Amino acid sequence: MQGPTGTTDVMKALTLARGGVRDMVSDDSDTTIHAPPRRLTIEHVAAEAGVSVATVSRALRGLPNVTPSTRERVRAVADRLNYHPDPAATRLAAGRTGTVTLAIPSLFGWYFSTVIAGAEAVCADAGLEFQVIAVSTPTHRDRLLDESRRLERRTDALILVDVTIEPEQVASLERRGVGLATIGSNVVGHPSVCIDDELVGQIAAEHLLALGHRRIGVIGGRPEGPMSFDVPEARWRGFSRELAAADVAVDHECNVNGNFSLDGGYEAMTQLLRAPSRPTAVFAMSDEMAFGALMACNEHSLRVGTDISLIGVDDHEFSRVVDLTTVRQPVADHGSVVARLLVAALRKSARHAGDPGEPVVGASDEHDEPVRPAVSLVERSSTGSISCT
Amino acid sequence: MQGPTGTTDVMKALTLARGGVRDMVSDDSDTTIHAPPRRLTIEHVAAEAGVSVATVSRALRGLPNVTPSTRERVRAVADRLNYHPDPAATRLAAGRTGTVTLAIPSLFGWYFSTVIAGAEAVCADAGLEFQVIAVSTPTHRDRLLDESRRLERRTDALILVDVTIEPEQVASLERRGVGLATIGSNVVGHPSVCIDDELVGQIAAEHLLALGHRRIGVIGGRPEGPMSFDVPEARWRGFSRELAAADVAVDHECNVNGNFSLDGGYEAMTQLLRAPSRPTAVFAMSDEMAFGALMACNEHSLRVGTDISLIGVDDHEFSRVVDLTTVRQPVADHGSVVARLLVAALRKSARHAGDPGEPVVGASDEHDEPVRPAVSLVERSSTGSISCT
DNA sequence: CTGTTAGCGCATTCAG
DNA sequence: CTGAATGCGCTAACAG
């Protein structure tokens, strides 16, 4: 069986003999007469360590079947040579990509970038490459998910941030062994983090009711893109239920769409202020919209906290600058928490790899319930008792 | 030469014969008796189209040596089968990774996330995968850059955002054919975009001087991490030069470190307000620091724009919320502009690939001068004529 | 213009 | 515990 590979091996041997491995240790090997091999491969390490490539591979990855002394020697050589396995080759041979992909409606904005930052940090720590991809339209999302066959070769796992996913798409990912984790929605059997959005609405309502407000406007609305728009819905449910319980009239009319953006908030607030019976308080479903609302109030020379009360959601880093009362959620944790869960799941499935029958990364019983970070009221000066104007 | 590969080919043939390609078109092929081939490869497409794999490869990549009719047929088959080449295999065989990596001091904050968003969009459009990596310490940076050998296998190009790089590191990247582009600093021969920071300082000074201010504080300072700290330095140069030209005293004492963060700005402003001769105006080198300064002013019950003037840099999306005067820079463009330049450079070098002698992606004469987006003064209410208190 | 074939660098059976 | 051989899926010469 020396067939065609014979010539190859000879060439490799020559290459190794010619320049020697030493030349590759430093970056500036231009002084050598013979051009050194451009790429440092596992073979060089093997040659230098006097073992086979298989042993190097095993030693470097910490597999069990290696004598401690051998392992040490190989490690030392690899270190000295500054050898790092080519990820592309590893992917091709092993099937794993060592990459986590995060899909998110947008890369803009405090909420999203905070989530991204949290996830990136965890992945970097775990030695995983981290890719981001903006899925701003449902079409984008479907292109991403429906071609899960393509996804499978690109990434080991997918983190969905405020991106909805259909059951069939989940099944497809599972079948292909692509890990899945979500933020902002819950997929049974997979790690997910999402706050209790009804509670968010309820807390806001309680606070405003306690201050004596009865005529309350809401800035919510469905954001653009494939964002899970049950979020605003859930917040509205919690909010309106609480109002109803206090016998306060609630009509959908007072709920205007702010698109979860600064400008949207501004527009929405402007609209609310034009209404015949102007509200004495406004619940904005995100701080960013609240900031827009703030601008509108300023324009109308309304003193926020006195003439009108305003409460947001998030506890945006900027909220304390403008002294905005808000329902806080620990956004910074969202990304890191899912990422951690995901990494753990990946590690586990990596151990079971080879187990016949079950998909490598599938649904797990441990993730029946999503992680629910606590939300809490942060009182600042943008809300106050109802004035008797 | 039918050596060992003989058996392989036979197996492949069997695999193809057994399940047939049709089974792979839909995701739910569980109904088939024989398990279909798990992965759809170029061979299936070739078989189905009745051509060789080489032809498929050429056809799909738009290489010239293919008859239009053949190309169409192959394309159709690939489409129908929903075939996508395995990126790992492509990387291994072709050497290119189809990936762009962006290194940035932090993923947090408006400036950084805006830059990231801009770059991602362009890369996604160009069909390139987009990786982000936070390099928060100089050590991180060196680990990233000094192992350029490792980088080479991971990415086709690197975008450095406010990350400094040594000439040797640049040379190393060039030698390895890794593309390079920078934001916030200029590397001769590579695409880069950076504003005229001296001009920024000058504009701020001019504005405050025109309003009659003579006792001016500055919030700048060196940010943490490997961020190119010539930015604050350049702004200070432009600023102090302008003051000097107007015969206004400038001492380094009035330049306090705000770390380019909200809290840093707050601390810095607090310090400035404690000074024996309190400044009548303050130049914060970023809007975020200005926001922190704003908080400090509020705490001291100072009316910004009347009792004290405040000017920032960036035109952060929230600047209009708090009506902050600022020196605007088109941050949203930064990321997209470099990315576009980089993509163009990559395309060009891809065409020249194979040219012996020169590195695939090296320095280019076209990029001698960095792109310098225009900066401009945005007057709002946070600055005003000096009051006679 | 098209097909054949040899690797890309590593993981992984299978024999020792 | 270690080594030799095979193939992951594709690209890139090189033949035809």
Coordinates of N, CA and C in Angstrom, one line a residue, chain A residues 196-219 234-243 246 281-287 309-314 325-328 375-379 382-384:
Chain A
D196 N -38.9 37.6 32.8 CA -40.3 37.5 32.9 C -40.9 38.8 32.5
D197 N -41.3 38.9 31.2 CA -41.7 40.1 30.7 C -43.1 40.6 31.2
E198 N -43.9 39.7 31.6 CA -45.2 40.1 32.2 C -44.9 40.8 33.5
L199 N -44.0 40.3 34.2 CA -43.6 40.9 35.5 C -43.1 42.3 35.3
V200 N -42.3 42.5 34.2 CA -41.8 43.8 33.9 C -43.0 44.8 33.8
G201 N -44.0 44.4 33.0 CA -45.1 45.3 32.8 C -45.8 45.5 34.1
Q202 N -45.9 44.5 34.9 CA -46.6 44.6 36.2 C -45.9 45.5 37.1
I203 N -44.6 45.4 37.2 CA -43.8 46.3 38.1 C -44.0 47.8 37.7
A204 N -43.9 48.0 36.4 CA -44.1 49.4 35.9 C -45.5 49.9 36.3
A205 N -46.5 49.1 36.1 CA -47.9 49.5 36.4 C -48.0 49.7 37.9
E206 N -47.5 48.8 38.7 CA -47.6 49.0 40.2 C -47.0 50.3 40.6
H207 N -45.8 50.6 40.1 CA -45.2 51.8 40.5 C -46.0 53.1 40.1
L208 N -46.5 53.1 38.9 CA -47.2 54.3 38.5 C -48.5 54.4 39.2
L209 N -49.2 53.3 39.5 CA -50.4 53.3 40.2 C -50.2 53.8 41.6
A210 N -49.1 53.4 42.2 CA -48.8 53.8 43.6 C -48.6 55.3 43.7
L211 N -48.1 55.8 42.6 CA -47.9 57.3 42.6 C -49.2 58.1 42.3
G212 N -50.3 57.3 42.1 CA -51.5 58.0 41.9 C -52.0 58.2 40.4
H213 N -51.2 57.7 39.5 CA -51.5 57.9 38.1 C -52.7 57.0 37.7
R214 N -53.5 57.5 36.9 CA -54.7 56.7 36.4 C -54.8 56.8 34.9
R215 N -54.3 57.9 34.3 CA -54.3 58.0 32.9 C -52.9 57.8 32.4
I216 N -52.6 56.6 31.9 CA -51.3 56.1 31.6 C -51.1 55.7 30.1
G217 N -50.1 56.3 29.5 CA -49.8 55.9 28.1 C -48.7 54.9 28.1
V218 N -48.7 54.2 27.0 CA -47.7 53.1 26.8 C -47.0 53.3 25.5
I219 N -45.7 53.2 25.5 CA -44.9 53.2 24.3 C -44.3 51.8 24.1
A234 N -46.0 40.5 26.0 CA -46.0 40.0 27.4 C -46.0 41.2 28.3
R235 N -45.2 42.2 28.0 CA -45.1 43.4 28.9 C -46.4 44.1 28.9
W236 N -47.1 44.1 27.8 CA -48.4 44.7 27.8 C -49.4 43.9 28.6
R237 N -49.4 42.6 28.5 CA -50.3 41.8 29.3 C -50.1 42.1 30.8
G238 N -48.9 42.0 31.2 CA -48.6 42.2 32.7 C -49.1 43.6 33.1
F239 N -48.8 44.5 32.3 CA -49.1 45.9 32.6 C -50.6 46.1 32.6
S240 N -51.3 45.7 31.6 CA -52.8 46.0 31.6 C -53.5 45.1 32.6
R241 N -53.0 44.0 32.9 CA -53.7 43.1 33.9 C -53.6 43.9 35.2
E242 N -52.5 44.4 35.5 CA -52.3 45.2 36.8 C -53.2 46.4 36.8
L243 N -53.3 47.1 35.7 CA -54.2 48.2 35.7 C -55.7 47.8 35.9
A246 N -56.6 47.2 39.3 CA -56.8 48.4 40.1 C -58.0 49.2 39.5
A281 N -48.8 59.9 33.0 CA -47.6 59.1 33.1 C -47.5 58.2 31.8
V282 N -46.3 57.8 31.5 CA -46.0 57.0 30.4 C -45.1 55.8 30.7
F283 N -45.5 54.7 30.3 CA -44.6 53.5 30.4 C -44.0 53.2 29.0
A284 N -42.7 53.4 28.9 CA -42.0 53.1 27.7 C -41.3 51.7 27.9
M285 N -41.5 50.8 26.9 CA -41.1 49.4 27.1 C -39.5 49.3 26.9
S286 N -38.9 50.3 26.6 CA -37.4 50.3 26.7 C -36.9 51.6 27.0
D287 N -35.7 51.7 27.6 CA -35.1 53.0 28.0 C -34.9 53.8 26.8
S309 N -44.9 61.8 34.3 CA -44.0 60.8 34.8 C -43.6 59.8 33.6
L310 N -42.4 59.3 33.7 CA -41.9 58.4 32.6 C -41.1 57.3 33.2
I311 N -41.5 56.1 32.8 CA -40.7 54.9 33.3 C -40.3 54.1 32.1
G312 N -39.1 53.5 32.2 CA -38.6 52.7 31.0 C -38.3 51.3 31.5
V313 N -37.6 50.6 30.6 CA -37.2 49.2 30.9 C -35.8 49.0 30.4
D314 N -35.0 48.4 31.3 CA -33.6 48.0 30.9 C -32.6 48.4 31.9
T325 N -36.4 56.7 35.8 CA -36.9 55.5 36.5 C -37.1 54.4 35.5
T326 N -36.7 53.2 35.9 CA -36.8 52.1 35.0 C -36.9 50.7 35.7
V327 N -37.4 49.8 34.9 CA -37.4 48.4 35.4 C -36.1 47.7 34.9
R328 N -35.3 47.5 35.8 CA -34.0 47.0 35.5 C -33.9 45.5 35.1
V375 N -35.7 40.9 37.6 CA -35.9 42.3 37.2 C -36.3 43.1 38.5
S376 N -36.0 44.3 38.4 CA -36.3 45.1 39.6 C -36.5 46.6 39.3
L377 N -37.3 47.2 40.1 CA -37.5 48.7 39.9 C -36.4 49.5 40.4
V378 N -36.0 50.4 39.5 CA -34.9 51.4 39.9 C -35.6 52.8 39.9
E379 N -35.9 53.3 41.1 CA -36.6 54.6 41.1 C -35.6 55.7 41.0
S382 N -37.6 60.6 37.3 CA -38.5 60.8 36.1 C -39.9 60.4 36.4
T383 N -40.1 59.8 37.6 CA -41.5 59.5 38.0 C -41.8 60.2 39.3
G384 N -43.0 60.6 39.5 CA -43.4 61.3 40.7 C -44.9 61.2 40.9

